[in-house]
Amino acid sequence: MMLLVFVTSIAQQHLDPEYIKVTNERATKIVAKLALGNTEKEKAVTDIIAQQFRDLSEIQDGRDAEIKKIKEDTSLSKEKQNEKIDKLKAKADQSIEKLHKAYLKKLGKQLSEDKITEVKDGMTYGVLPITYAGYQDMLPALTKEQKEYIYNALVEAREHAMDGGSSKEKHGWFGKYKGRINNYLSKQGYDLNK
């Protein structure tokens, strides 16, 4: 029964013209900044990105609906609820990881690495380049090694953030990695409170 409700809600989501319109608009904005100069390629890339948004939402909405049901099930102890929720999250994370890899492979058939990076930045509101520039402005004496650490940490954050289901979740990933960067810089002798 629960599976039927889940499948029905997902099917309705995919048929919702407003939802499809929103994902298409988001994808179109990202592709417009790529300046590909090829209408056919622009359409193909827009379709790939929009479908990624829909596929991510399908996984995340299904996970969230199941978590809500588990939390509402008063017959389960808090420990059992947490156990079931952890399993659901782990399963969803595996699905998202597979989707992420397939998505990048599809983009790779249409775009160069530089353009794929632009898509990633578009999906994450350009947080990586803004944050990286901010660290360099704030700390002009950073060594090459320190800059590399910061950049690589932000790249890793972006990989997670682009799969986030909301703006809050995307920014949360960057916040987590900024914490790591700040800890690293503190150990390197920087007083970030200044």
mmCIF file of C-alpha atoms in Angstrom:
data_model
loop_
_atom_site.group_PDB
_atom_site.id
_atom_site.type_symbol
_atom_site.label_atom_id
_atom_site.label_comp_id
_atom_site.label_asym_id
_atom_site.label_seq_id
_atom_site.Cartn_x
_atom_site.Cartn_y
_atom_site.Cartn_z
ATOM 1 C CA MET A 1 0.000 0.000 0.000
ATOM 2 C CA MET A 2 2.783 2.431 0.966
ATOM 3 C CA LEU A 3 4.600 1.676 -2.262
ATOM 4 C CA LEU A 4 1.438 2.396 -4.261
ATOM 5 C CA VAL A 5 1.030 5.783 -2.546
ATOM 6 C CA PHE A 6 4.711 6.572 -3.165
ATOM 7 C CA VAL A 7 4.551 5.623 -6.865
ATOM 8 C CA THR A 8 1.310 7.566 -7.325
ATOM 9 C CA SER A 9 2.739 10.726 -5.755
ATOM 10 C CA ILE A 10 5.853 10.476 -7.931
ATOM 11 C CA ALA A 11 3.790 9.922 -11.063
ATOM 12 C CA GLN A 12 1.685 12.971 -10.219
ATOM 13 C CA GLN A 13 4.805 15.038 -9.676
ATOM 14 C CA HIS A 14 6.108 14.141 -13.120
ATOM 15 C CA LEU A 15 2.784 14.988 -14.706
ATOM 16 C CA ASP A 16 2.541 18.340 -12.929
ATOM 17 C CA PRO A 17 3.074 20.857 -15.731
ATOM 18 C CA GLU A 18 4.043 23.585 -13.247
ATOM 19 C CA TYR A 19 6.802 21.423 -11.783
ATOM 20 C CA ILE A 20 8.139 20.581 -15.250
ATOM 21 C CA LYS A 21 8.009 24.278 -16.174
ATOM 22 C CA VAL A 22 10.039 25.255 -13.086
ATOM 23 C CA THR A 23 12.756 22.665 -13.737
ATOM 24 C CA ASN A 24 12.925 23.673 -17.401
ATOM 25 C CA GLU A 25 13.276 27.345 -16.441
ATOM 26 C CA ARG A 26 16.049 26.601 -13.945
ATOM 27 C CA ALA A 27 17.914 24.545 -16.546
ATOM 28 C CA THR A 28 17.410 27.192 -19.242
ATOM 29 C CA LYS A 29 18.984 29.879 -17.012
ATOM 30 C CA ILE A 30 22.039 27.700 -16.438
ATOM 31 C CA VAL A 31 22.431 26.862 -20.138
ATOM 32 C CA ALA A 32 21.986 30.491 -21.245
ATOM 33 C CA LYS A 33 25.157 31.419 -19.315
ATOM 34 C CA LEU A 34 27.124 28.724 -21.163
ATOM 35 C CA ALA A 35 26.829 30.670 -24.451
ATOM 36 C CA LEU A 36 27.027 27.493 -26.521
ATOM 37 C CA GLY A 37 25.903 29.145 -29.762
ATOM 38 C CA ASN A 38 24.224 25.936 -30.914
ATOM 39 C CA THR A 39 20.460 25.675 -30.474
ATOM 40 C CA GLU A 40 20.377 21.891 -30.757
ATOM 41 C CA LYS A 41 23.109 21.437 -28.155
ATOM 42 C CA GLU A 42 21.459 24.028 -25.873
ATOM 43 C CA LYS A 43 18.198 22.093 -25.992
ATOM 44 C CA ALA A 44 19.937 18.768 -25.317
ATOM 45 C CA VAL A 45 21.854 20.175 -22.331
ATOM 46 C CA THR A 46 18.760 21.953 -20.987
ATOM 47 C CA ASP A 47 16.837 18.671 -21.143
ATOM 48 C CA ILE A 48 19.630 16.804 -19.324
ATOM 49 C CA ILE A 49 19.811 19.385 -16.522
ATOM 50 C CA ALA A 50 16.030 19.682 -16.128
ATOM 51 C CA GLN A 51 15.707 15.896 -15.962
ATOM 52 C CA GLN A 52 18.438 15.801 -13.305
ATOM 53 C CA PHE A 53 16.445 18.226 -11.158
ATOM 54 C CA ARG A 54 13.346 16.036 -11.566
ATOM 55 C CA ASP A 55 15.232 12.789 -10.879
ATOM 56 C CA LEU A 56 16.839 14.215 -7.744
ATOM 57 C CA SER A 57 13.487 15.459 -6.540
ATOM 58 C CA GLU A 58 11.924 12.050 -7.132
ATOM 59 C CA ILE A 59 14.511 10.356 -4.912
ATOM 60 C CA GLN A 60 14.470 13.043 -2.223
ATOM 61 C CA ASP A 61 10.686 13.472 -2.104
ATOM 62 C CA GLY A 62 10.208 9.709 -1.881
ATOM 63 C CA ARG A 63 12.784 9.483 0.903
ATOM 64 C CA ASP A 64 11.227 12.386 2.800
ATOM 65 C CA ALA A 65 7.694 10.965 2.496
ATOM 66 C CA GLU A 66 8.850 7.620 3.864
ATOM 67 C CA ILE A 67 10.722 9.305 6.721
ATOM 68 C CA LYS A 68 7.592 11.239 7.623
ATOM 69 C CA LYS A 69 5.569 8.007 7.777
ATOM 70 C CA ILE A 70 8.173 6.354 9.985
ATOM 71 C CA LYS A 71 8.176 9.324 12.374
ATOM 72 C CA GLU A 72 4.375 9.205 12.564
ATOM 73 C CA ASP A 73 4.354 5.475 13.350
ATOM 74 C CA THR A 74 3.866 5.487 17.128
ATOM 75 C CA SER A 75 4.123 1.697 17.297
ATOM 76 C CA LEU A 76 7.874 1.994 16.657
ATOM 77 C CA SER A 77 10.348 2.905 19.371
ATOM 78 C CA LYS A 78 12.504 5.979 18.770
ATOM 79 C CA GLU A 79 15.479 3.658 18.288
ATOM 80 C CA LYS A 80 13.642 1.602 15.610
ATOM 81 C CA GLN A 81 12.482 4.784 13.884
ATOM 82 C CA ASN A 82 16.040 6.103 13.732
ATOM 83 C CA GLU A 83 17.293 2.758 12.446
ATOM 84 C CA LYS A 84 14.708 2.697 9.632
ATOM 85 C CA ILE A 85 15.354 6.352 8.789
ATOM 86 C CA ASP A 86 19.111 5.765 8.588
ATOM 87 C CA LYS A 87 18.542 2.843 6.188
ATOM 88 C CA LEU A 88 16.238 4.967 4.019
ATOM 89 C CA LYS A 89 18.763 7.803 3.900
ATOM 90 C CA ALA A 90 21.604 5.433 3.020
ATOM 91 C CA LYS A 91 19.556 3.882 0.213
ATOM 92 C CA ALA A 92 18.596 7.318 -1.132
ATOM 93 C CA ASP A 93 22.239 8.452 -0.942
ATOM 94 C CA GLN A 94 23.292 5.429 -3.021
ATOM 95 C CA SER A 95 20.657 6.246 -5.629
ATOM 96 C CA ILE A 96 21.731 9.888 -5.716
ATOM 97 C CA GLU A 97 25.390 8.892 -6.121
ATOM 98 C CA LYS A 98 24.541 6.667 -9.104
ATOM 99 C CA LEU A 99 22.381 9.423 -10.589
ATOM 100 C CA HIS A 100 25.209 11.952 -10.096
ATOM 101 C CA LYS A 101 27.683 9.803 -12.029
ATOM 102 C CA ALA A 102 25.211 9.109 -14.847
ATOM 103 C CA TYR A 103 24.358 12.816 -15.047
ATOM 104 C CA LEU A 104 27.985 13.866 -15.429
ATOM 105 C CA LYS A 105 28.467 11.194 -18.071
ATOM 106 C CA LYS A 106 25.482 12.561 -20.056
ATOM 107 C CA LEU A 107 26.809 16.113 -19.766
ATOM 108 C CA GLY A 108 30.238 14.876 -20.855
ATOM 109 C CA LYS A 109 28.784 13.746 -24.169
ATOM 110 C CA GLN A 110 27.586 17.314 -24.840
ATOM 111 C CA LEU A 111 30.035 19.618 -23.063
ATOM 112 C CA SER A 112 33.728 20.187 -22.356
ATOM 113 C CA GLU A 113 35.022 19.914 -18.770
ATOM 114 C CA ASP A 114 35.052 23.720 -18.485
ATOM 115 C CA LYS A 115 31.393 23.936 -19.497
ATOM 116 C CA ILE A 116 30.468 21.110 -17.094
ATOM 117 C CA THR A 117 32.145 23.123 -14.327
ATOM 118 C CA GLU A 118 29.981 26.100 -15.320
ATOM 119 C CA VAL A 119 26.882 23.889 -15.079
ATOM 120 C CA LYS A 120 27.953 22.735 -11.608
ATOM 121 C CA ASP A 121 28.453 26.351 -10.542
ATOM 122 C CA GLY A 122 25.063 27.235 -12.015
ATOM 123 C CA MET A 123 23.377 24.468 -10.038
ATOM 124 C CA THR A 124 25.031 25.733 -6.825
ATOM 125 C CA TYR A 125 24.494 29.496 -7.271
ATOM 126 C CA GLY A 126 28.173 30.189 -7.997
ATOM 127 C CA VAL A 127 29.131 29.676 -4.349
ATOM 128 C CA LEU A 128 32.498 28.044 -5.132
ATOM 129 C CA PRO A 129 34.083 30.887 -7.152
ATOM 130 C CA ILE A 130 32.624 33.545 -4.830
ATOM 131 C CA THR A 131 33.855 31.788 -1.685
ATOM 132 C CA TYR A 132 37.277 30.986 -3.136
ATOM 133 C CA ALA A 133 37.762 34.624 -4.161
ATOM 134 C CA GLY A 134 36.600 35.693 -0.703
ATOM 135 C CA TYR A 135 39.258 33.602 1.031
ATOM 136 C CA GLN A 136 41.943 35.047 -1.243
ATOM 137 C CA ASP A 137 40.766 38.616 -0.619
ATOM 138 C CA MET A 138 40.512 38.052 3.133
ATOM 139 C CA LEU A 139 43.868 36.240 3.368
ATOM 140 C CA PRO A 140 46.199 37.568 0.641
ATOM 141 C CA ALA A 141 49.239 35.774 2.132
ATOM 142 C CA LEU A 142 47.853 32.265 1.487
ATOM 143 C CA THR A 143 50.452 29.832 0.171
ATOM 144 C CA LYS A 144 49.929 27.816 -2.997
ATOM 145 C CA GLU A 145 49.330 24.713 -0.852
ATOM 146 C CA GLN A 146 46.714 26.509 1.266
ATOM 147 C CA LYS A 147 44.932 27.830 -1.813
ATOM 148 C CA GLU A 148 44.852 24.315 -3.250
ATOM 149 C CA TYR A 149 43.407 22.927 -0.019
ATOM 150 C CA ILE A 150 40.673 25.586 0.004
ATOM 151 C CA TYR A 151 39.845 25.098 -3.676
ATOM 152 C CA ASN A 152 39.761 21.294 -3.455
ATOM 153 C CA ALA A 153 37.534 21.414 -0.363
ATOM 154 C CA LEU A 154 35.123 23.764 -2.146
ATOM 155 C CA VAL A 155 35.091 21.503 -5.225
ATOM 156 C CA GLU A 156 34.151 18.563 -3.005
ATOM 157 C CA ALA A 157 31.438 20.662 -1.363
ATOM 158 C CA ARG A 158 30.066 21.618 -4.791
ATOM 159 C CA GLU A 159 29.853 17.967 -5.851
ATOM 160 C CA HIS A 160 27.605 17.286 -2.854
ATOM 161 C CA ALA A 161 25.736 20.587 -3.087
ATOM 162 C CA MET A 162 24.679 20.093 -6.690
ATOM 163 C CA ASP A 163 22.641 17.090 -5.528
ATOM 164 C CA GLY A 164 20.967 19.094 -2.759
ATOM 165 C CA GLY A 165 17.207 19.313 -2.911
ATOM 166 C CA SER A 166 16.917 22.900 -1.736
ATOM 167 C CA SER A 167 18.894 26.118 -1.575
ATOM 168 C CA LYS A 168 19.282 25.556 2.170
ATOM 169 C CA GLU A 169 20.714 22.079 1.634
ATOM 170 C CA LYS A 170 23.099 23.313 -1.079
ATOM 171 C CA HIS A 171 24.379 26.132 1.143
ATOM 172 C CA GLY A 172 24.585 23.678 4.042
ATOM 173 C CA TRP A 173 27.167 21.616 2.177
ATOM 174 C CA PHE A 174 29.315 24.680 1.592
ATOM 175 C CA GLY A 175 28.907 25.685 5.238
ATOM 176 C CA LYS A 176 30.142 22.272 6.353
ATOM 177 C CA TYR A 177 33.219 22.502 4.132
ATOM 178 C CA LYS A 178 33.902 26.130 5.085
ATOM 179 C CA GLY A 179 34.075 24.874 8.663
ATOM 180 C CA ARG A 180 36.718 22.355 7.610
ATOM 181 C CA ILE A 181 38.623 25.036 5.717
ATOM 182 C CA ASN A 182 38.506 27.391 8.699
ATOM 183 C CA ASN A 183 39.784 24.637 11.018
ATOM 184 C CA TYR A 184 42.599 23.910 8.575
ATOM 185 C CA LEU A 185 43.533 27.595 8.336
ATOM 186 C CA SER A 186 43.457 27.981 12.129
ATOM 187 C CA LYS A 187 45.943 25.113 12.404
ATOM 188 C CA GLN A 188 48.038 26.930 9.802
ATOM 189 C CA GLY A 189 48.228 29.925 12.134
ATOM 190 C CA TYR A 190 45.496 32.180 10.756
ATOM 191 C CA ASP A 191 43.209 33.976 13.194
ATOM 192 C CA LEU A 192 39.969 34.034 11.230
ATOM 193 C CA ASN A 193 38.189 36.076 13.915
ATOM 194 C CA LYS A 194 40.280 39.049 12.812
#
